[in-house]
PDB file of C-alpha atoms in Angstrom:
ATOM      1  CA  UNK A 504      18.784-201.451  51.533  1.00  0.00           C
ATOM      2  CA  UNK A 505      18.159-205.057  51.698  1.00  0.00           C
ATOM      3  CA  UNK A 506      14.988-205.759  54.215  1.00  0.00           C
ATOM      4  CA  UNK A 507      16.267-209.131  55.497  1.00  0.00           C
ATOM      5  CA  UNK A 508      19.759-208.040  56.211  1.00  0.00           C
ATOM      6  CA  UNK A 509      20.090-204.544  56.246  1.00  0.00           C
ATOM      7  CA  UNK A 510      23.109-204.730  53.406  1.00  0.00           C
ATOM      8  CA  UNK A 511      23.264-201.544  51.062  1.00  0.00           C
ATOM      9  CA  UNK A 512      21.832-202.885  47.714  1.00  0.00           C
ATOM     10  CA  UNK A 513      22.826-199.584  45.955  1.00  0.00           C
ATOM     11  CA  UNK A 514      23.886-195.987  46.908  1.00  0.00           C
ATOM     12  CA  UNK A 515      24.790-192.932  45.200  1.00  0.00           C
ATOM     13  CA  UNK A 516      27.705-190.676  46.650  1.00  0.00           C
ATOM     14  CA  UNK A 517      28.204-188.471  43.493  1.00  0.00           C
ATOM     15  CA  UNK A 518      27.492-187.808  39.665  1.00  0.00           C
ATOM     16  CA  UNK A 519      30.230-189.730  38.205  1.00  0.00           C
ATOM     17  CA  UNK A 520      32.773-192.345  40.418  1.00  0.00           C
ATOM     18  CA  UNK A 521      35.470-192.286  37.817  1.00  0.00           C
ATOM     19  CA  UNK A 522      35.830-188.742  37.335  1.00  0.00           C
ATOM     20  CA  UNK A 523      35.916-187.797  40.854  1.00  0.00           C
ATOM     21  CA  UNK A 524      36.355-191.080  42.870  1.00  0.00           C
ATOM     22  CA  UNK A 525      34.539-189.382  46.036  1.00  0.00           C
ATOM     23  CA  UNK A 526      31.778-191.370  47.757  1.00  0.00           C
ATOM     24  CA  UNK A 527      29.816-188.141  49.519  1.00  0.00           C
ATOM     25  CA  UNK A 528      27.778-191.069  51.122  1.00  0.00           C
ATOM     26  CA  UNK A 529      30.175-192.728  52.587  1.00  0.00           C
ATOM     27  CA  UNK A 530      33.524-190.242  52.938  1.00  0.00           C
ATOM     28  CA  UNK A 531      31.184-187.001  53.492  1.00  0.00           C
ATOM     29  CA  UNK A 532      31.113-187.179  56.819  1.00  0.00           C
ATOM     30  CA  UNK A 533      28.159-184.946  56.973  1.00  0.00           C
ATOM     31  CA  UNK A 534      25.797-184.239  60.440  1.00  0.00           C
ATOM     32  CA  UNK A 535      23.120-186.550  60.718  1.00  0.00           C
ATOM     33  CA  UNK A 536      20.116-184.445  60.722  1.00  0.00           C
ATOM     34  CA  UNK A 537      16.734-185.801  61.628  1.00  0.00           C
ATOM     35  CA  UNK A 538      18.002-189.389  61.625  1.00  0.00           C
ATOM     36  CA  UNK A 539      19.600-188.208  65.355  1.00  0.00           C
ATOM     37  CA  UNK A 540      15.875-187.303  66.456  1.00  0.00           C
ATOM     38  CA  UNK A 541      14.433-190.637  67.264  1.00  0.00           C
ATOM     39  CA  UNK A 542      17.415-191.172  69.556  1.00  0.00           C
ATOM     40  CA  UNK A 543      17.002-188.116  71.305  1.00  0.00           C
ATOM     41  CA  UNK A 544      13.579-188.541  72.151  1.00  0.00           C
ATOM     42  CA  UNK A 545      14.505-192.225  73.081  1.00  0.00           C
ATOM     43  CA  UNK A 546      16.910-190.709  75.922  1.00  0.00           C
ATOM     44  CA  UNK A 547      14.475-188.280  77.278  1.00  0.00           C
ATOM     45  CA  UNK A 548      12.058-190.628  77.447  1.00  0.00           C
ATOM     46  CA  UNK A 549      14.672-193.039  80.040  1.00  0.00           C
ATOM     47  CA  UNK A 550      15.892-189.517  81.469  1.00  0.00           C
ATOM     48  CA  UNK A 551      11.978-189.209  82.220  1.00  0.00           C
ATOM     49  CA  UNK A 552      11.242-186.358  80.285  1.00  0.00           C
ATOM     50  CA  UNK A 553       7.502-185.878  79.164  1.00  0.00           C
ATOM     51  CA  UNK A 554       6.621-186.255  75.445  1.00  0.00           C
ATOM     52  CA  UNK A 555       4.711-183.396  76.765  1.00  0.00           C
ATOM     53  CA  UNK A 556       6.898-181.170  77.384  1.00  0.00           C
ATOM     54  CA  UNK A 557       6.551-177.807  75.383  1.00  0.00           C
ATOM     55  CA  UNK A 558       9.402-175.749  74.276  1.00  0.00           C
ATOM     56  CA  UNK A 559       9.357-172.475  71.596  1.00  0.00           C
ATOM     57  CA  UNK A 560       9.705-173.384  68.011  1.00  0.00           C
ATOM     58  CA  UNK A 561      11.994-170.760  66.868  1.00  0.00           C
ATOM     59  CA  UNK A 562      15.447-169.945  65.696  1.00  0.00           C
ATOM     60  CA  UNK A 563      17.910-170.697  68.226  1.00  0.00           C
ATOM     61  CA  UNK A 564      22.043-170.663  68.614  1.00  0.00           C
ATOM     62  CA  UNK A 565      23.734-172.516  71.031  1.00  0.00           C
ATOM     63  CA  UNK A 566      27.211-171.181  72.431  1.00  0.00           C
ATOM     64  CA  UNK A 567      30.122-174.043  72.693  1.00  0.00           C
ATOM     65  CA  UNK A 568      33.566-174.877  72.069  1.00  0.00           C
ATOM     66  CA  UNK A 569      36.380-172.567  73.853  1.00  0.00           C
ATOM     67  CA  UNK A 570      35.042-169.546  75.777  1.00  0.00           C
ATOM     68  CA  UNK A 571      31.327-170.007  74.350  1.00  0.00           C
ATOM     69  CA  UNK A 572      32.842-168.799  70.987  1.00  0.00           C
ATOM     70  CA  UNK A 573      31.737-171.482  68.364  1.00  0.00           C
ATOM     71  CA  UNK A 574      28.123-171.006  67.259  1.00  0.00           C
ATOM     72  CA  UNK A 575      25.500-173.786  66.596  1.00  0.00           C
ATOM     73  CA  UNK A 576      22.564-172.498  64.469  1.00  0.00           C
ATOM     74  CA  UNK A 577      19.406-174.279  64.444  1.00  0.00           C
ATOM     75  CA  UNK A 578      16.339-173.507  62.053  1.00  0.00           C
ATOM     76  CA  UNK A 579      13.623-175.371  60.061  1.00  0.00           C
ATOM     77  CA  UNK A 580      12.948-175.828  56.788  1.00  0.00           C
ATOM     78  CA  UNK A 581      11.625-172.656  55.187  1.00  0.00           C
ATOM     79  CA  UNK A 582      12.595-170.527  58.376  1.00  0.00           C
ATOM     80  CA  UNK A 583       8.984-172.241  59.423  1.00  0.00           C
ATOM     81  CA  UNK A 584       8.143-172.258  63.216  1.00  0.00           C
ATOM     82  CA  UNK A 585       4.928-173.404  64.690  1.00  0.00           C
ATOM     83  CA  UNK A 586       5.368-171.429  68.009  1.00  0.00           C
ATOM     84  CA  UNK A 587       5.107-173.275  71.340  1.00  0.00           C
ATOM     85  CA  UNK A 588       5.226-177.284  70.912  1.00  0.00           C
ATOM     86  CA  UNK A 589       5.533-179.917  72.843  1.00  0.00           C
ATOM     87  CA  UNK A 590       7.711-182.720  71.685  1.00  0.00           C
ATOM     88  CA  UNK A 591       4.924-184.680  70.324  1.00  0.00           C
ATOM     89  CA  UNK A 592       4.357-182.234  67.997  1.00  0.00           C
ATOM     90  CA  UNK A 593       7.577-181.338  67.257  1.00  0.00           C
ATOM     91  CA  UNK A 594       8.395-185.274  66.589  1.00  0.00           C
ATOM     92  CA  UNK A 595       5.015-184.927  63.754  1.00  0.00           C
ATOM     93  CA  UNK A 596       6.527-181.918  62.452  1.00  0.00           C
ATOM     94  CA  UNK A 597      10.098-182.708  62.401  1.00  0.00           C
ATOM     95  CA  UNK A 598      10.970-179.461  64.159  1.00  0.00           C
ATOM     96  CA  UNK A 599      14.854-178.726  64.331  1.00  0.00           C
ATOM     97  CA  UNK A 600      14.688-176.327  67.070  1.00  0.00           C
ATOM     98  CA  UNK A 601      12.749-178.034  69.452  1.00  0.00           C
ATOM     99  CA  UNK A 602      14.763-181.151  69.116  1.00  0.00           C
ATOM    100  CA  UNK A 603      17.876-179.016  69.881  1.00  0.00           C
ATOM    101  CA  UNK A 604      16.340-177.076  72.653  1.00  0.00           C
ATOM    102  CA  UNK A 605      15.577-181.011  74.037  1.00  0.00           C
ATOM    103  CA  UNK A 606      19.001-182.297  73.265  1.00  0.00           C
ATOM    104  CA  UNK A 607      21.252-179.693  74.295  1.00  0.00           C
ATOM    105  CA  UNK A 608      18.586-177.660  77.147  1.00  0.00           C
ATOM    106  CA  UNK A 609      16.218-180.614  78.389  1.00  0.00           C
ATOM    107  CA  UNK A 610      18.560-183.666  78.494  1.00  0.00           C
ATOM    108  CA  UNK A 611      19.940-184.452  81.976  1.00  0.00           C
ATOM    109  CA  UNK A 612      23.908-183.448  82.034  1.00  0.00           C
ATOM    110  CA  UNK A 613      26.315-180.536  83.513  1.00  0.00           C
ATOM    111  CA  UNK A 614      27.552-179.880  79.747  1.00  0.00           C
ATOM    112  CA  UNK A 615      26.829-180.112  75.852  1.00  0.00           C
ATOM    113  CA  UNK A 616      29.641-182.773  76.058  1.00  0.00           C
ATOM    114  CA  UNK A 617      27.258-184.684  78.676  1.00  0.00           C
ATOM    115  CA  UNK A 618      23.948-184.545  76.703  1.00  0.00           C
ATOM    116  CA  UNK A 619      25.707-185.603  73.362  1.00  0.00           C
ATOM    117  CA  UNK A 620      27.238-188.385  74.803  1.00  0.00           C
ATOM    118  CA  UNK A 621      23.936-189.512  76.480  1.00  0.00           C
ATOM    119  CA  UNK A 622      22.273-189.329  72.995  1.00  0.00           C
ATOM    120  CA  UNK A 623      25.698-191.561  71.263  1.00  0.00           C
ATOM    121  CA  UNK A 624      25.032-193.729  74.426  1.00  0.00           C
ATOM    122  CA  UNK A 625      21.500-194.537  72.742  1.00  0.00           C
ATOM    123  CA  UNK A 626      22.261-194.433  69.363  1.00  0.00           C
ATOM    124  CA  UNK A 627      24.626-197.192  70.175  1.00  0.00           C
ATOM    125  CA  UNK A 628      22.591-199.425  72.040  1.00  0.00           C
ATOM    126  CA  UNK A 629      20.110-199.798  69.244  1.00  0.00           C
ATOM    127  CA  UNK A 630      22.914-200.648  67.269  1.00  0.00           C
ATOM    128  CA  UNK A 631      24.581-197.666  65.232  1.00  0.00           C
ATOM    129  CA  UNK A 632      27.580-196.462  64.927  1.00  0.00           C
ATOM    130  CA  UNK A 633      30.006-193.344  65.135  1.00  0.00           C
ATOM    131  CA  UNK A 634      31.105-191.907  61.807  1.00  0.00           C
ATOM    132  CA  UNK A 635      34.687-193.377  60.918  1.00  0.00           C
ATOM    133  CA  UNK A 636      34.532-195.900  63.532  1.00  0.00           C
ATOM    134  CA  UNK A 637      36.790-199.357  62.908  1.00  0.00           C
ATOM    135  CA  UNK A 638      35.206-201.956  60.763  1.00  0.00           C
ATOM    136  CA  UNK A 639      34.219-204.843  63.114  1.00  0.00           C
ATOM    137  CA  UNK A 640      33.919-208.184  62.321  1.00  0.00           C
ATOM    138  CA  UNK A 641      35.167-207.784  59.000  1.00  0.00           C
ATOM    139  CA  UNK A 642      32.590-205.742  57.730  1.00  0.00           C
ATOM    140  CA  UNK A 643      33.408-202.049  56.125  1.00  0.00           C
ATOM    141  CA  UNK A 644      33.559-199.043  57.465  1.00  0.00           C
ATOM    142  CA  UNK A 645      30.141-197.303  57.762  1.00  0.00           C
ATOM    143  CA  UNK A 646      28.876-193.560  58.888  1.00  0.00           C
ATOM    144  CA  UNK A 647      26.688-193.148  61.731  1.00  0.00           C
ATOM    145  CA  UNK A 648      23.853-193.188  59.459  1.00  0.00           C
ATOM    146  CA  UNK A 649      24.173-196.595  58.113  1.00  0.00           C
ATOM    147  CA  UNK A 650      22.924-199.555  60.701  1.00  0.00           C
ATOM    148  CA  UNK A 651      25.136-202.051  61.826  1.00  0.00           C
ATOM    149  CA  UNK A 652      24.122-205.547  59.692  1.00  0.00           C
ATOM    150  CA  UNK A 653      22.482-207.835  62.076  1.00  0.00           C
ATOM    151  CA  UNK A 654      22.998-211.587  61.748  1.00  0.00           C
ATOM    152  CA  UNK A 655      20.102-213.752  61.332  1.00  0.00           C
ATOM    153  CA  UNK A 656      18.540-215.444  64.292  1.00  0.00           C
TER     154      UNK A 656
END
């Protein structure tokens, strides 16, 4: 990444381009994992939620979809849970479950749909954008996880 403009320099999206032409980077369209964290716990924050707020670290599943049928699975790393936490601590320890239980339990909203949306909401205000959106301003197409290029002031 280039520091002054935010350009990709360099990536790697698979062992070898000309024998399998897929860019995982870039075509992958994978979740985006604890990059999605700081923008959850920038909307609770403006929903008013404390940073002290505790929640269990554990393994959790979240029902969705039609009739509650499609599961959502949330663990950490190593199956490792640090018990009760509040977000502080779960922000320090990069805890999966607690930033779920915030997200799709804390966040203001009458649905999953809601909170999500709330979280894109932020995401997009500080200038990111949804995977496989439109190129704007002539500039190619980029997955959530890759900032927008800023101009120079």
């Amino acid at each position: 990444i280039d520091n002054h403009n935010a350009g990709v320099k360099a990536m790697v999206g698979g062992p070898d381009f000309d024998t399998r032409p897929f860019n995982l980077a870039t075509q992958g369209h994978r979740q985006p994992g604890s990059s999605i964290k700081p923008f959850t716990l920038i909307t609770a924050l403006e929903q008013g939620i404390s940073p002290y707020s505790v929640y269990p670290s554990e393994e959790r599943f979240f029902y969705f979809g039609k009739k509650n049928k499609e599961v959502f699975r949330v663990t950490n790393d190593e199956n490792s849970y640090l018990g009760s936490c509040d977000i502080v601590c779960a922000t320090t320890n990069s805890d999966n479950s607690i930033y779920a239980a915030l997200a799709l339990e804390g966040l203001k909203g009458a649905s999953v749909h809601d909170k999500t949306r709330a979280i894109a909401a932020t995401a997009h205000k500080a200038g990111w954008d949804e995977a496989g959106s439109s190129p704007r301003h002539n500039r190619p197409k980029r997955s959530f996880l890759h900032p927008k290029r800023r101009k120079s002031v």
